[in-house]
Short mmCIF file of C-alpha atoms and ligand atoms in Angstrom, two decimals:
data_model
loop_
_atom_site.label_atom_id
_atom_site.label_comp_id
_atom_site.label_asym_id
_atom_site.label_seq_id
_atom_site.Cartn_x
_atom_site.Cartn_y
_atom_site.Cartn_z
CA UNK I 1 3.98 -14.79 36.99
CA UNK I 2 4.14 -13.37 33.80
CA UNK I 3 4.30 -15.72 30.98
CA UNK I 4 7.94 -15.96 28.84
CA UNK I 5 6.60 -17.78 25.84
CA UNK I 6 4.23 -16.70 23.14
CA UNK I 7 1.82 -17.86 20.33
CA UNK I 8 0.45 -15.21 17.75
CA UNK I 9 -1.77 -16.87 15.03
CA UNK I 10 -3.27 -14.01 12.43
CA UNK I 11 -6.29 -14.67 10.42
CA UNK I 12 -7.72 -12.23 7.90
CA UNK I 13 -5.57 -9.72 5.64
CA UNK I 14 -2.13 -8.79 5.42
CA UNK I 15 -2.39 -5.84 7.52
CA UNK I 16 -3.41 -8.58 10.34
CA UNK I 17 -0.51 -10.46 9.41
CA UNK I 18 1.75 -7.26 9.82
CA UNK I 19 0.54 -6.32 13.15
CA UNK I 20 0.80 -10.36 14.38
CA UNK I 21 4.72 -9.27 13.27
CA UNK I 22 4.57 -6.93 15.21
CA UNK I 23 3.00 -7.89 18.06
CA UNK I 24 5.69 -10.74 18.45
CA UNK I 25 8.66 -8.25 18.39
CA UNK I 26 7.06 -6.09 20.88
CA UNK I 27 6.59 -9.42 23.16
CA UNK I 28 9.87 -10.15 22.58
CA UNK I 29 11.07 -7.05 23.27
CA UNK I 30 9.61 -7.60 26.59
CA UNK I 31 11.48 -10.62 27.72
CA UNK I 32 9.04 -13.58 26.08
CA UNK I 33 9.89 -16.08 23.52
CA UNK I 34 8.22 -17.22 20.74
CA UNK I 35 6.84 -21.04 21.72
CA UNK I 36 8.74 -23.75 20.18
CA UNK I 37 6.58 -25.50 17.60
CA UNK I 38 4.63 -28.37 19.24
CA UNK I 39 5.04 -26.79 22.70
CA UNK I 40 1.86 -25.19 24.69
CA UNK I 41 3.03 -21.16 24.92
CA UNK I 42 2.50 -19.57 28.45
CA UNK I 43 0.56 -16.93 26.08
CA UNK I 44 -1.74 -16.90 22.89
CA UNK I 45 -2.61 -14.26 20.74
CA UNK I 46 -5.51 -14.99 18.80
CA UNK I 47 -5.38 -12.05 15.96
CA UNK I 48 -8.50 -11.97 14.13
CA UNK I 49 -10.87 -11.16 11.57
CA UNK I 50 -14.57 -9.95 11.60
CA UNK I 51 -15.24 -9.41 7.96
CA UNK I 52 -17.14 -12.20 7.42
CA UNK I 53 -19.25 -14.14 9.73
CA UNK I 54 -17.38 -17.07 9.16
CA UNK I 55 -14.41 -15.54 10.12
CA UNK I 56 -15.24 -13.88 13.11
CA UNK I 57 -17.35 -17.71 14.43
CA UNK I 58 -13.89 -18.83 14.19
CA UNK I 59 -12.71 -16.44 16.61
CA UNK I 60 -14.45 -18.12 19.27
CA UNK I 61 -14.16 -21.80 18.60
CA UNK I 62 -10.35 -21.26 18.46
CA UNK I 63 -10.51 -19.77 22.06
CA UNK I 64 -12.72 -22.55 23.09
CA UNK I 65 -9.91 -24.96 21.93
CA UNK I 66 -7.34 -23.47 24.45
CA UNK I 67 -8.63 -25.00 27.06
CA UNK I 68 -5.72 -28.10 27.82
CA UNK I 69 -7.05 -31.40 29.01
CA UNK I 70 -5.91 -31.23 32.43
CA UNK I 71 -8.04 -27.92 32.84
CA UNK I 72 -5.31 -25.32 32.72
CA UNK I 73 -5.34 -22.74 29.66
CA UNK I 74 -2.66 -20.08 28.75
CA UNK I 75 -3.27 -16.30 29.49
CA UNK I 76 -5.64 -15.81 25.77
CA UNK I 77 -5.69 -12.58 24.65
CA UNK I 78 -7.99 -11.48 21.82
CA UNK I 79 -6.74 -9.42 19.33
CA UNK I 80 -7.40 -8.05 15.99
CA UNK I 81 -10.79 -6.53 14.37
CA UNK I 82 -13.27 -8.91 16.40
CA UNK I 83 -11.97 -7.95 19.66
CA UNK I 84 -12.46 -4.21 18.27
CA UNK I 85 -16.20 -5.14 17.19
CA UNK I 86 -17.35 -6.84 20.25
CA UNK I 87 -15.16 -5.31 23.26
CA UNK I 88 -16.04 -6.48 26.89
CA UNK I 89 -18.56 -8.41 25.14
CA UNK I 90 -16.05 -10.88 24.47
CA UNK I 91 -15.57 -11.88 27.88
CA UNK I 92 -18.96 -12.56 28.39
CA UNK I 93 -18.97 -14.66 25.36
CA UNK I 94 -16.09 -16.63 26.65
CA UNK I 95 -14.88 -17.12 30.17
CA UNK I 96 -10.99 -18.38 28.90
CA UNK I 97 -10.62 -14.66 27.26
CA UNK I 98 -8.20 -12.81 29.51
CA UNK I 99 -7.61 -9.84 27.56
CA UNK I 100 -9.02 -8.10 24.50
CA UNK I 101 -6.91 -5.75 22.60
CA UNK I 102 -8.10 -3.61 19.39
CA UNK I 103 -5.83 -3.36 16.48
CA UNK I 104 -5.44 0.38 17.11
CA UNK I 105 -4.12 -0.59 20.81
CA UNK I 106 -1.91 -3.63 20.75
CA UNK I 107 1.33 -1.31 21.82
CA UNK I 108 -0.32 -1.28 25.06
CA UNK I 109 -0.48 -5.67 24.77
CA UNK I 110 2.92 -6.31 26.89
CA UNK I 111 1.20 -3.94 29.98
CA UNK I 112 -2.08 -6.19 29.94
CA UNK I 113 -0.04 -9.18 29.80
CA UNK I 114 1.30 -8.09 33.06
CA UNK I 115 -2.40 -7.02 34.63
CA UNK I 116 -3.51 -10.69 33.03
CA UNK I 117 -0.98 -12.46 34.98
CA UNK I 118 -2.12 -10.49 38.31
CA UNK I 119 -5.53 -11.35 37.74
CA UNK I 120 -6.83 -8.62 35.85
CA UNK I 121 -8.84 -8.87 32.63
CA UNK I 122 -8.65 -6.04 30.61
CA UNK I 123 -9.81 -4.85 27.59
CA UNK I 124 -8.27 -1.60 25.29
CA UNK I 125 -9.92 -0.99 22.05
CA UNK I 126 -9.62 2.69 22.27
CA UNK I 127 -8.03 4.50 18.56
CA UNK I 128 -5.49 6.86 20.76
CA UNK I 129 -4.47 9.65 18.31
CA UNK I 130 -1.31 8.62 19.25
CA UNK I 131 -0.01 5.94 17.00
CA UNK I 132 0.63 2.61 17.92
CA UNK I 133 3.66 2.66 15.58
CA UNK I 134 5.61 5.20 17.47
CA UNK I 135 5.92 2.85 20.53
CA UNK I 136 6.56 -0.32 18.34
CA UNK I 137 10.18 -1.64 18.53
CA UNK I 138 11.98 -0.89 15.45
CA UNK I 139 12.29 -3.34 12.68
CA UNK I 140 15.21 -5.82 13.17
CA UNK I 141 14.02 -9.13 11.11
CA UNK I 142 12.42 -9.21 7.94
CA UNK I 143 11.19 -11.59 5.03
CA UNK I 144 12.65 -11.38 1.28
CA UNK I 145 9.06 -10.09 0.97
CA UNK I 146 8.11 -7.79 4.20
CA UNK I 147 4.57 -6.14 4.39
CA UNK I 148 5.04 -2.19 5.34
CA UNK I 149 1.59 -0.97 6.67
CA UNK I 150 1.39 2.77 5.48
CA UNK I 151 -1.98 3.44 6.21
CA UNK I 152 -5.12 2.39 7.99
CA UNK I 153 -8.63 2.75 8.42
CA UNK I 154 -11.60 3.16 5.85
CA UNK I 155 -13.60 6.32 5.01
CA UNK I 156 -15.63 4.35 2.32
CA UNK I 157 -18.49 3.34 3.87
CA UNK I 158 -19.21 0.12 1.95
CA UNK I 159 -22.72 -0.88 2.70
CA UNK I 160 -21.68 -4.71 3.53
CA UNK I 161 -18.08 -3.74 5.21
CA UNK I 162 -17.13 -3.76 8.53
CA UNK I 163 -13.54 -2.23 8.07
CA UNK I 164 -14.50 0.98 8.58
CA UNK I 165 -15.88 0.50 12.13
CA UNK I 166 -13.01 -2.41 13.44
CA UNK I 167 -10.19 -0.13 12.04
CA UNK I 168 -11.63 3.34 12.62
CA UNK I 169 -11.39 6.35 10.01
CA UNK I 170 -8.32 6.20 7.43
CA UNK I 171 -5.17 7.52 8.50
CA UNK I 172 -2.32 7.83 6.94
CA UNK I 173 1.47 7.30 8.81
CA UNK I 174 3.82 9.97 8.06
CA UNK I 175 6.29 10.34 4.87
CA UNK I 176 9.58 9.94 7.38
CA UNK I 177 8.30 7.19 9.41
CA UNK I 178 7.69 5.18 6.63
CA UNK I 179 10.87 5.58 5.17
CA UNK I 180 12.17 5.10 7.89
CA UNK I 181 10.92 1.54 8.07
CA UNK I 182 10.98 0.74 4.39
CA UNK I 183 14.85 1.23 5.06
CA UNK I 184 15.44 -1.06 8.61
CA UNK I 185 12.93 -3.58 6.44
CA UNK I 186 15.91 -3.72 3.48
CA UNK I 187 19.00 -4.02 5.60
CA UNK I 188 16.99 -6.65 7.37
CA UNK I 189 17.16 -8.59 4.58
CA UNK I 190 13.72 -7.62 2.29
CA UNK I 191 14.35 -7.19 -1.17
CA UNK I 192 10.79 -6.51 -1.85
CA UNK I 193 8.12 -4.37 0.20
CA UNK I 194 4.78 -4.78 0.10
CA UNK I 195 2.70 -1.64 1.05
CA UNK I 196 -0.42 -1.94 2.87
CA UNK I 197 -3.25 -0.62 3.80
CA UNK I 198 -7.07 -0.98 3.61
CA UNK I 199 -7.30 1.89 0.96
CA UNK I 200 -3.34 1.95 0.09
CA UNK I 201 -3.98 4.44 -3.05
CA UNK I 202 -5.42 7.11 -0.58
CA UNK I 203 -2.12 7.17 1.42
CA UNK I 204 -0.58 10.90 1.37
CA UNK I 205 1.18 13.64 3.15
CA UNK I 206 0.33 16.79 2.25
CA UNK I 207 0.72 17.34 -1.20
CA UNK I 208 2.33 13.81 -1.47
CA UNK I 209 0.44 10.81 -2.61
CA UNK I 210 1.35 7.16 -2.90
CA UNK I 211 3.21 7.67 -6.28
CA UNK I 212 5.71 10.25 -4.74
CA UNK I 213 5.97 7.52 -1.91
CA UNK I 214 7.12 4.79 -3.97
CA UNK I 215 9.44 6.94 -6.28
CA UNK I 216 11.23 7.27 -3.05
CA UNK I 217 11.10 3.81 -1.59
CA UNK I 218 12.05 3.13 -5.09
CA UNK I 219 15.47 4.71 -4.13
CA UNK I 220 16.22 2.70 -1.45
CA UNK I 221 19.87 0.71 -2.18
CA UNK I 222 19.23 -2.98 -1.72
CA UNK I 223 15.45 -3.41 -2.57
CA UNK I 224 14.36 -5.00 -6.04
CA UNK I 225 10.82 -4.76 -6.01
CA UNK I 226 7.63 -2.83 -4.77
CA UNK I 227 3.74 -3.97 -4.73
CA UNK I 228 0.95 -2.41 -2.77
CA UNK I 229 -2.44 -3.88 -1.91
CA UNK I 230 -5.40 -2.94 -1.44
CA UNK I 231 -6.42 0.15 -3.81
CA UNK I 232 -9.69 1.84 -4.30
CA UNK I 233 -10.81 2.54 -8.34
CA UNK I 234 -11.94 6.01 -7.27
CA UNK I 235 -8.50 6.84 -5.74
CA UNK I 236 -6.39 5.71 -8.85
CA UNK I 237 -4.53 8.75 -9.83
CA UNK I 238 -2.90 9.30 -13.13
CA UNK I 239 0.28 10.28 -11.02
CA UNK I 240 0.18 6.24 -9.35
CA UNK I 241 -0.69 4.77 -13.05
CA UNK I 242 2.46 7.27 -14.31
CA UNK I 243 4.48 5.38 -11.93
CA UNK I 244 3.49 2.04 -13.19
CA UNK I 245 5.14 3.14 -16.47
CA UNK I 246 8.31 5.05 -15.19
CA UNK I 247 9.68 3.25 -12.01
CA UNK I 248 11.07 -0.26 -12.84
CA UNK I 249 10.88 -1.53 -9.38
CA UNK I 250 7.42 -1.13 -9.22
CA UNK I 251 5.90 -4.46 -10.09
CA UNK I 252 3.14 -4.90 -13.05
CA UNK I 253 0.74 -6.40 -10.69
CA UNK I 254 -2.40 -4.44 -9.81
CA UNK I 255 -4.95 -5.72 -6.76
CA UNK I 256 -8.00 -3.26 -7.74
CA UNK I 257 -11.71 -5.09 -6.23
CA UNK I 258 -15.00 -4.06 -8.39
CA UNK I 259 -17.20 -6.60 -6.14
CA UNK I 260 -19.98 -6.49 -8.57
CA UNK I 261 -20.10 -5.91 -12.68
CA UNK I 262 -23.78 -4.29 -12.21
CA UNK I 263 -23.82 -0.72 -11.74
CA UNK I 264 -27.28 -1.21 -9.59
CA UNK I 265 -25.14 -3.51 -7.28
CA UNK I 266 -22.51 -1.38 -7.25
CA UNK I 267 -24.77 1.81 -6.01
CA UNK I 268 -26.82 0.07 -3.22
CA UNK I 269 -22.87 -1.29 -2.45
CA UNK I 270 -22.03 2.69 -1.73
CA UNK I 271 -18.61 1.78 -3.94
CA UNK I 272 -18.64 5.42 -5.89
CA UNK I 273 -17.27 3.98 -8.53
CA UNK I 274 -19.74 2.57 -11.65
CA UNK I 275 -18.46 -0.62 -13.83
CA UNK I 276 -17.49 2.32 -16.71
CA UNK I 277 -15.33 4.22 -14.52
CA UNK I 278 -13.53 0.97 -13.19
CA UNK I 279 -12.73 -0.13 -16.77
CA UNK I 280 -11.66 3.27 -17.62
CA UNK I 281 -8.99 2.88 -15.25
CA UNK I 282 -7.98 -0.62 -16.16
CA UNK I 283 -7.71 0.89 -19.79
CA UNK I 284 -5.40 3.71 -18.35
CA UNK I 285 -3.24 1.36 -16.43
CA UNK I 286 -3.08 -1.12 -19.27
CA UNK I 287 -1.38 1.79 -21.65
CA UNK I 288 0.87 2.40 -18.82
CA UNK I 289 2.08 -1.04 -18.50
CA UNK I 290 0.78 -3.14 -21.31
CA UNK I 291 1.93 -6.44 -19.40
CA UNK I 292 0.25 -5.40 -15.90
CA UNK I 293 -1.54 -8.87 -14.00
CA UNK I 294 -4.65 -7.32 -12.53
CA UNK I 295 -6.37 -8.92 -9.88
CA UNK I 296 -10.08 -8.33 -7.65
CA UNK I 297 -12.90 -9.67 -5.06
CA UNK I 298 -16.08 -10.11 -5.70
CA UNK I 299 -19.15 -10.84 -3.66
CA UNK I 300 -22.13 -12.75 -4.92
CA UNK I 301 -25.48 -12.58 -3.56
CA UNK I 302 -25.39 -8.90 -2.05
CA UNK I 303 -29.22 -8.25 -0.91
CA UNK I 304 -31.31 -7.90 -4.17
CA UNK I 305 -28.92 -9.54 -6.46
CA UNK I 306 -30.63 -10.60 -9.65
CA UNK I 307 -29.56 -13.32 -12.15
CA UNK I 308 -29.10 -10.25 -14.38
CA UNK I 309 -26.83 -8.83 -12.44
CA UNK I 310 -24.73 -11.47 -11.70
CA UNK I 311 -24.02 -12.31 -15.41
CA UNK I 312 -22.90 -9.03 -15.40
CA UNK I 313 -20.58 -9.74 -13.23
CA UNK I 314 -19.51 -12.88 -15.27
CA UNK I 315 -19.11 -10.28 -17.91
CA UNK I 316 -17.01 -7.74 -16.39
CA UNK I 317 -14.74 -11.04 -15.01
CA UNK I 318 -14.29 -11.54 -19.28
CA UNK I 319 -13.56 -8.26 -20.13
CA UNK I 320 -10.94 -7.70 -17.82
CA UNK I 321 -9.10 -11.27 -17.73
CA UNK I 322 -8.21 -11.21 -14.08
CA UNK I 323 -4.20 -12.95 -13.38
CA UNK I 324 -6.00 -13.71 -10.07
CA UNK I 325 -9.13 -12.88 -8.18
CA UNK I 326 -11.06 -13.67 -4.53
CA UNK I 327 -14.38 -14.12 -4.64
CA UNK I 328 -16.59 -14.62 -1.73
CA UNK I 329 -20.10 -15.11 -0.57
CA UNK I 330 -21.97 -11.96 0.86
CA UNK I 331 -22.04 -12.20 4.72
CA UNK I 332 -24.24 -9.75 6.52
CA UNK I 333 -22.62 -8.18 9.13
CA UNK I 334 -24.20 -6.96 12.36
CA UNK I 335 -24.31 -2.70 12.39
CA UNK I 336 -23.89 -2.50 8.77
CA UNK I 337 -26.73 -1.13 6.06
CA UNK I 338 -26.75 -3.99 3.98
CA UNK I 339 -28.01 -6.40 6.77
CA UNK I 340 -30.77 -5.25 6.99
CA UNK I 341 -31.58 -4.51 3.26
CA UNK I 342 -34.84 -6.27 1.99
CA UNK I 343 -34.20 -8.93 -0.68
CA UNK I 344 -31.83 -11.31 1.22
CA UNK I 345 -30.48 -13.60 -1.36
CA UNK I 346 -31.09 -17.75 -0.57
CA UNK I 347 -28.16 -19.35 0.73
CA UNK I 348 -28.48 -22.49 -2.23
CA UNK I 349 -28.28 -19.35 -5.17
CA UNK I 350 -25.36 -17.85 -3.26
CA UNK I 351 -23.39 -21.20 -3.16
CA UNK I 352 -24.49 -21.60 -7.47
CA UNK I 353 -23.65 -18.23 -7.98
CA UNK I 354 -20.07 -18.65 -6.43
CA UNK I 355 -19.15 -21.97 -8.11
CA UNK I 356 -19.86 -20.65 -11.26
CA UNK I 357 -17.93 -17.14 -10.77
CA UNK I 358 -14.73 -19.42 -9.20
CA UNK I 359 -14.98 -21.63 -12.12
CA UNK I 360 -14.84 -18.63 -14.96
CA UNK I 361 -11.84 -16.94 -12.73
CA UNK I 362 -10.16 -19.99 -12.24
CA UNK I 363 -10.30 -20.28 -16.40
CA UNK I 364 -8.99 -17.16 -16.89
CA UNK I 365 -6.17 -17.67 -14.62
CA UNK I 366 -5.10 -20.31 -16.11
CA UNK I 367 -5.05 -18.78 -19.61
CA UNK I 368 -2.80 -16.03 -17.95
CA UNK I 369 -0.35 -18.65 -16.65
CA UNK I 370 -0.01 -20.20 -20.00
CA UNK I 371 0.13 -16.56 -21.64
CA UNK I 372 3.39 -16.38 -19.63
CA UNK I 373 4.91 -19.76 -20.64
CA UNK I 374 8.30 -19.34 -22.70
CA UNK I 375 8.51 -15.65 -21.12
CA UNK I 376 12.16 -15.36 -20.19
CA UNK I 377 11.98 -13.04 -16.42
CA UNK I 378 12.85 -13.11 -12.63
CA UNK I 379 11.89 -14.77 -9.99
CA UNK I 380 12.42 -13.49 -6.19
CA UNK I 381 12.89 -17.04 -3.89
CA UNK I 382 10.90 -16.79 -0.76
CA UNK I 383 11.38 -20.58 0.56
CA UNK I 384 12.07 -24.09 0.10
CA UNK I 385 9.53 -26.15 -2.27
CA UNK I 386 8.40 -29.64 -1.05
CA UNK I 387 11.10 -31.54 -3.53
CA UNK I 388 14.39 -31.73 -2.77
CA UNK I 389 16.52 -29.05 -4.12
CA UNK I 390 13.01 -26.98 -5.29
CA UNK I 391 12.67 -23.59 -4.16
CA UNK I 392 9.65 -21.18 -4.38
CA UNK I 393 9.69 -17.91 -5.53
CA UNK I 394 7.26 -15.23 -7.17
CA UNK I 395 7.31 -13.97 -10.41
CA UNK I 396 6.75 -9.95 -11.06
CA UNK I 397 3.18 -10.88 -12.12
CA UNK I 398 3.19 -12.09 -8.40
CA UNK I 399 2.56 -16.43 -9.80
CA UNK I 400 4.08 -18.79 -7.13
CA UNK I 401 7.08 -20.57 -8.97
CA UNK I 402 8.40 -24.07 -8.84
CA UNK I 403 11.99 -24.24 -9.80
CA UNK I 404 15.17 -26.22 -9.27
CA UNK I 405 18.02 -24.30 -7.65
CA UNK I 406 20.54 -24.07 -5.39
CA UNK I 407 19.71 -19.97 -5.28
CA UNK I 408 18.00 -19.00 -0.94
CA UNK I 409 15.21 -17.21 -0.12
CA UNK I 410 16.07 -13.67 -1.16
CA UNK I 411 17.84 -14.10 -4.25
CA UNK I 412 16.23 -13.12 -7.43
CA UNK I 413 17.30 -15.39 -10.19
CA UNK I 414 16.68 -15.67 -14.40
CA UNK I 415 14.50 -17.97 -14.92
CA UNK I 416 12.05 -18.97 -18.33
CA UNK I 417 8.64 -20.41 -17.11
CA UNK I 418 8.42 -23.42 -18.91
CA UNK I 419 4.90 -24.75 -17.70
CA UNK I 420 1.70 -23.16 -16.02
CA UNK I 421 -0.29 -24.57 -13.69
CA UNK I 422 -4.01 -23.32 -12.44
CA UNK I 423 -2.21 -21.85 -9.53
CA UNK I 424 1.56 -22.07 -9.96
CA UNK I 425 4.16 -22.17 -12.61
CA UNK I 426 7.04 -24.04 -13.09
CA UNK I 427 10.91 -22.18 -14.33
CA UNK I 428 13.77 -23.51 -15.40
CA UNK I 429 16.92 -20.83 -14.13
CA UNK I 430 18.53 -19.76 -17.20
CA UNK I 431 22.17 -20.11 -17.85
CA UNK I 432 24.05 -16.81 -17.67
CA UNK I 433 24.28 -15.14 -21.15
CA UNK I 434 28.18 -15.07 -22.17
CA UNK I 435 29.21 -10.99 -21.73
N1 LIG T 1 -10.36 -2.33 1.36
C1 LIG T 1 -10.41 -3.36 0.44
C2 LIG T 1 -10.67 -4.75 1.02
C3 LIG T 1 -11.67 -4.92 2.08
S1 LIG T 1 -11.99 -6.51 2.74
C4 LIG T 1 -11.39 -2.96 -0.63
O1 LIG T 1 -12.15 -2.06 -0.49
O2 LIG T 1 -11.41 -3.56 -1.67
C5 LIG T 1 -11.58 -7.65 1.46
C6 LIG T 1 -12.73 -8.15 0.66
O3 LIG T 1 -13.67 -8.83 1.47
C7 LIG T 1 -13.55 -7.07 0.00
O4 LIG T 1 -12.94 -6.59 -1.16
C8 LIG T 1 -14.84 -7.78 -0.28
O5 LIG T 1 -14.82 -8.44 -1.52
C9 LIG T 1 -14.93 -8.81 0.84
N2 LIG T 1 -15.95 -8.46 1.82
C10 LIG T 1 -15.99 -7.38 2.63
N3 LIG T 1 -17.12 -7.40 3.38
C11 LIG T 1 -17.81 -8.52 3.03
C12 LIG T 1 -19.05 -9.09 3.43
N4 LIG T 1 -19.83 -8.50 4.35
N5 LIG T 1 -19.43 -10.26 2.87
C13 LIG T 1 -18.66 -10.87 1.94
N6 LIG T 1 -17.49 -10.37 1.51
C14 LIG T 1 -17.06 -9.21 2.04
FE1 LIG T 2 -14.62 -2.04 3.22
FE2 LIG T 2 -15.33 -0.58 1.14
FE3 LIG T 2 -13.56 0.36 2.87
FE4 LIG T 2 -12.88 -1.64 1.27
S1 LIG T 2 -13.45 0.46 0.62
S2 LIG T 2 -12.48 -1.51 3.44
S3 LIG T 2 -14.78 -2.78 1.10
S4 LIG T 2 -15.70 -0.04 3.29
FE1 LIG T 3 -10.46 -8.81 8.62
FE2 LIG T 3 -9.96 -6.64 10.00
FE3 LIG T 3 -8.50 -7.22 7.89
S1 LIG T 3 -11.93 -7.46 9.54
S2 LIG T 3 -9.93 -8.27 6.58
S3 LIG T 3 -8.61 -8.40 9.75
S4 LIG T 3 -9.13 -5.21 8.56
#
């Protein structure tokens, strides 16, 4: 029997989150149901990450969790970049994995549901040339803020990252198709698109690049706003910074990673970019759009790591004054070159190094908050706050905001930020001006 109700839970990055959307309307379009909340589903898609070790451990104790107390388990398929990494060898790591699907494959998910339920357990992690978004369903529900993946795939090489391996060489999907989306997105309901992809800023078609791109999405009746994450400091063109200046629905919020403020990091890294170059940009982009909220990742303790070089990565965290920014320990991942670099760095520095980088960032996000208090601007509500009558919404420097309204998810409303918050703000909707 095949299963008619479904469970999709996505860890690691928006473009995981995208494909768990679409991996649900595909199901659906194939007779299943999404399970109601607090009900076992008949299937379980466990979409996940392998870009740190953490990440990918969790993978497996999640599957080991399926198992119900009378002995029965739902058909578990693996999805997502560690059933890419690992394969068959998933099954052998856990008996209650029926099927493991690559992110480059999941179109072909609703067919080996059907094997699964006969018996079978099989595993697709092939990158067809043929794209999975040709045989996806079209677009029929969306957020007030819908992700639009536009490209995939890494040609980087990052000495510590995975990507490039779990989601295969970049590629780029067509100028038409993604219009074509960005449009069933909007009269779905999104008034803002968020463009994704693991090196967004490389995106192009022919002569086009990601600046013509959103010039056009930018035309699109109905949508307010348009971000895009993640970009790449070497593929920051003048043309996308030009953009940042000319086309108003483009929001002046800027997710660009350095990962390291030393130079020497930042070459054993492979990230062809040097700490010069990467505030050259930020210099560019900052004439462009004086007010842009810049954000970035960092690791600490990549192999060979010296106190010298992270304080200049403390350094580079002050001269930029980052709205927002991820930081993470370094995680050596199997079948990349940094593992087996000499000059591991001690688990007790990384965790010192860390606290110490979160507190600085955490300091200089709150002085961006409060640089924003008294600022009269918009706010687009995505959902209902915990008090009653509060609603959520995001400002164009992407801040979560608190505010009392009786405006739904969707509406963009004037609002003046009255108080900031390490990691929200609070607005006050303004009354309409008198014409
Ligand atoms: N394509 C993007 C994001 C890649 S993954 C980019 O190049 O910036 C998101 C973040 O995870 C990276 O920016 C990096 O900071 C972090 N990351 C990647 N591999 C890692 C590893 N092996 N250990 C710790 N952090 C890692
Ligand atoms: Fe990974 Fe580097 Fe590619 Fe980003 S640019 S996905 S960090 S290899
Ligand atoms: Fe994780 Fe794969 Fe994204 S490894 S960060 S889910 S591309």
């Amino acid at each position: 029997m095949t299963p008619k109700t479904f469970k999709i839970k996505s860890f690691g990055c928006q473009m995981n989150v995208y494909d768990g959307e679409r991996m649900a309307e595909l199901l659906a379009d194939h007779g299943m149901a999404p399970a109601p909340d607090g009900e076992d589903a008949e299937l379980v898609v466990l979409n996940t990450c392998h870009i740190r070790e953490k990440a990918a451990e969790k993978a497996y104790s999640d599957v080991g969790r399926l198992r119900r107390d009378d002995g029965s388990k739902p058909i578990v398929a693996l999805a997502g970049c560690v059933a890419q990494a690992e394969g068959a060898e998933a099954k052998r790591r856990s008996s209650l994995i029926d099927i493991v699907v690559g992110p480059q494959a999941y179109h072909r998910l609703p067919d080996m549901v059907v094997q699964a339920s006969k018996g079978a357990r099989p595993v697709d992690t092939d990158m067809p040339a043929i794209s999975k978004f040709d045989a996806l369903p079209p677009r029929r529900k969306a957020a007030p803020s819908a992700f639009l993946s536009i490209q995939e795939g890494c040609d980087k090489f990052c000495t510590y990252c995975v990507v490039p391996y779990t989601r295969g060489a970049e590629i780029s999907r067509p100028w038409d198709h993604v219009l074509t989306e960005a449009q069933s997105l909007v009269e779905a309901g999104a008034r803002e698109l968020v463009l994704l992809g693991q090196n967004v800023n490389a995106w192009t078609d022919g002569e086009r690049g990601l600046a013509e791109l959103i010039r056009a999405i930018a035309r699109i009746d109905g949508l307010e706003r348009i971000r895009y994450t993640t970009s790449h400091p070497a593929d920051m063109t003048d043309a996308l910074i030009a953009a940042h200046a000319e086309v108003d629905k483009l929001m002046p919020y800027l997710h660009l990673p350095v990962q390291s403020g030393s130079d020497r990091i930042l070459r054993a890294m492979n990230r062809s970019h040097t700490t010069e170059t990467y505030l050259a940009v930020i210099e560019k982009m900052r004439q462009a759009r004086s007010d842009i909220a810049l954000s970035g990742d960092f690791i600490v303790g990549f192999p060979g790591e010296t106190d010298e070089d992270f304080e200049a990565t403390l350094r580079i965290v002050d001269a930029v004054g980052y709205a927002a920014a991820y930081s993470f320990k370094y995680s050596a991942r199997p079948g990349t070159p940094a593992a087996t670099m000499e000059d591991q760095i001690a688990r007790e520095i990384m965790d010192e190094r860390l606290q110490e980088l979160q507190n600085r960032i955490n300091a200089h996000q709150l002085a961006f908050n409060q640089s924003k208090v008294g600022c009269d601007t918009q706010v687009l509500i995505e959902r209902r706050g915990k008090l009653h009558g509060q609603m959520i919404g995001r400002s164009p420097w992407l801040q979560s905001v608190h505010v009392e309204t009786p405006a739904q998810p969707g509406d963009i409303i004037d609002i003046t930020l009255v108080a900031a918050g390490p990691n929200s703000m609070s607005g006050a909707v303004r009354a309409k001006e008198a014409a």
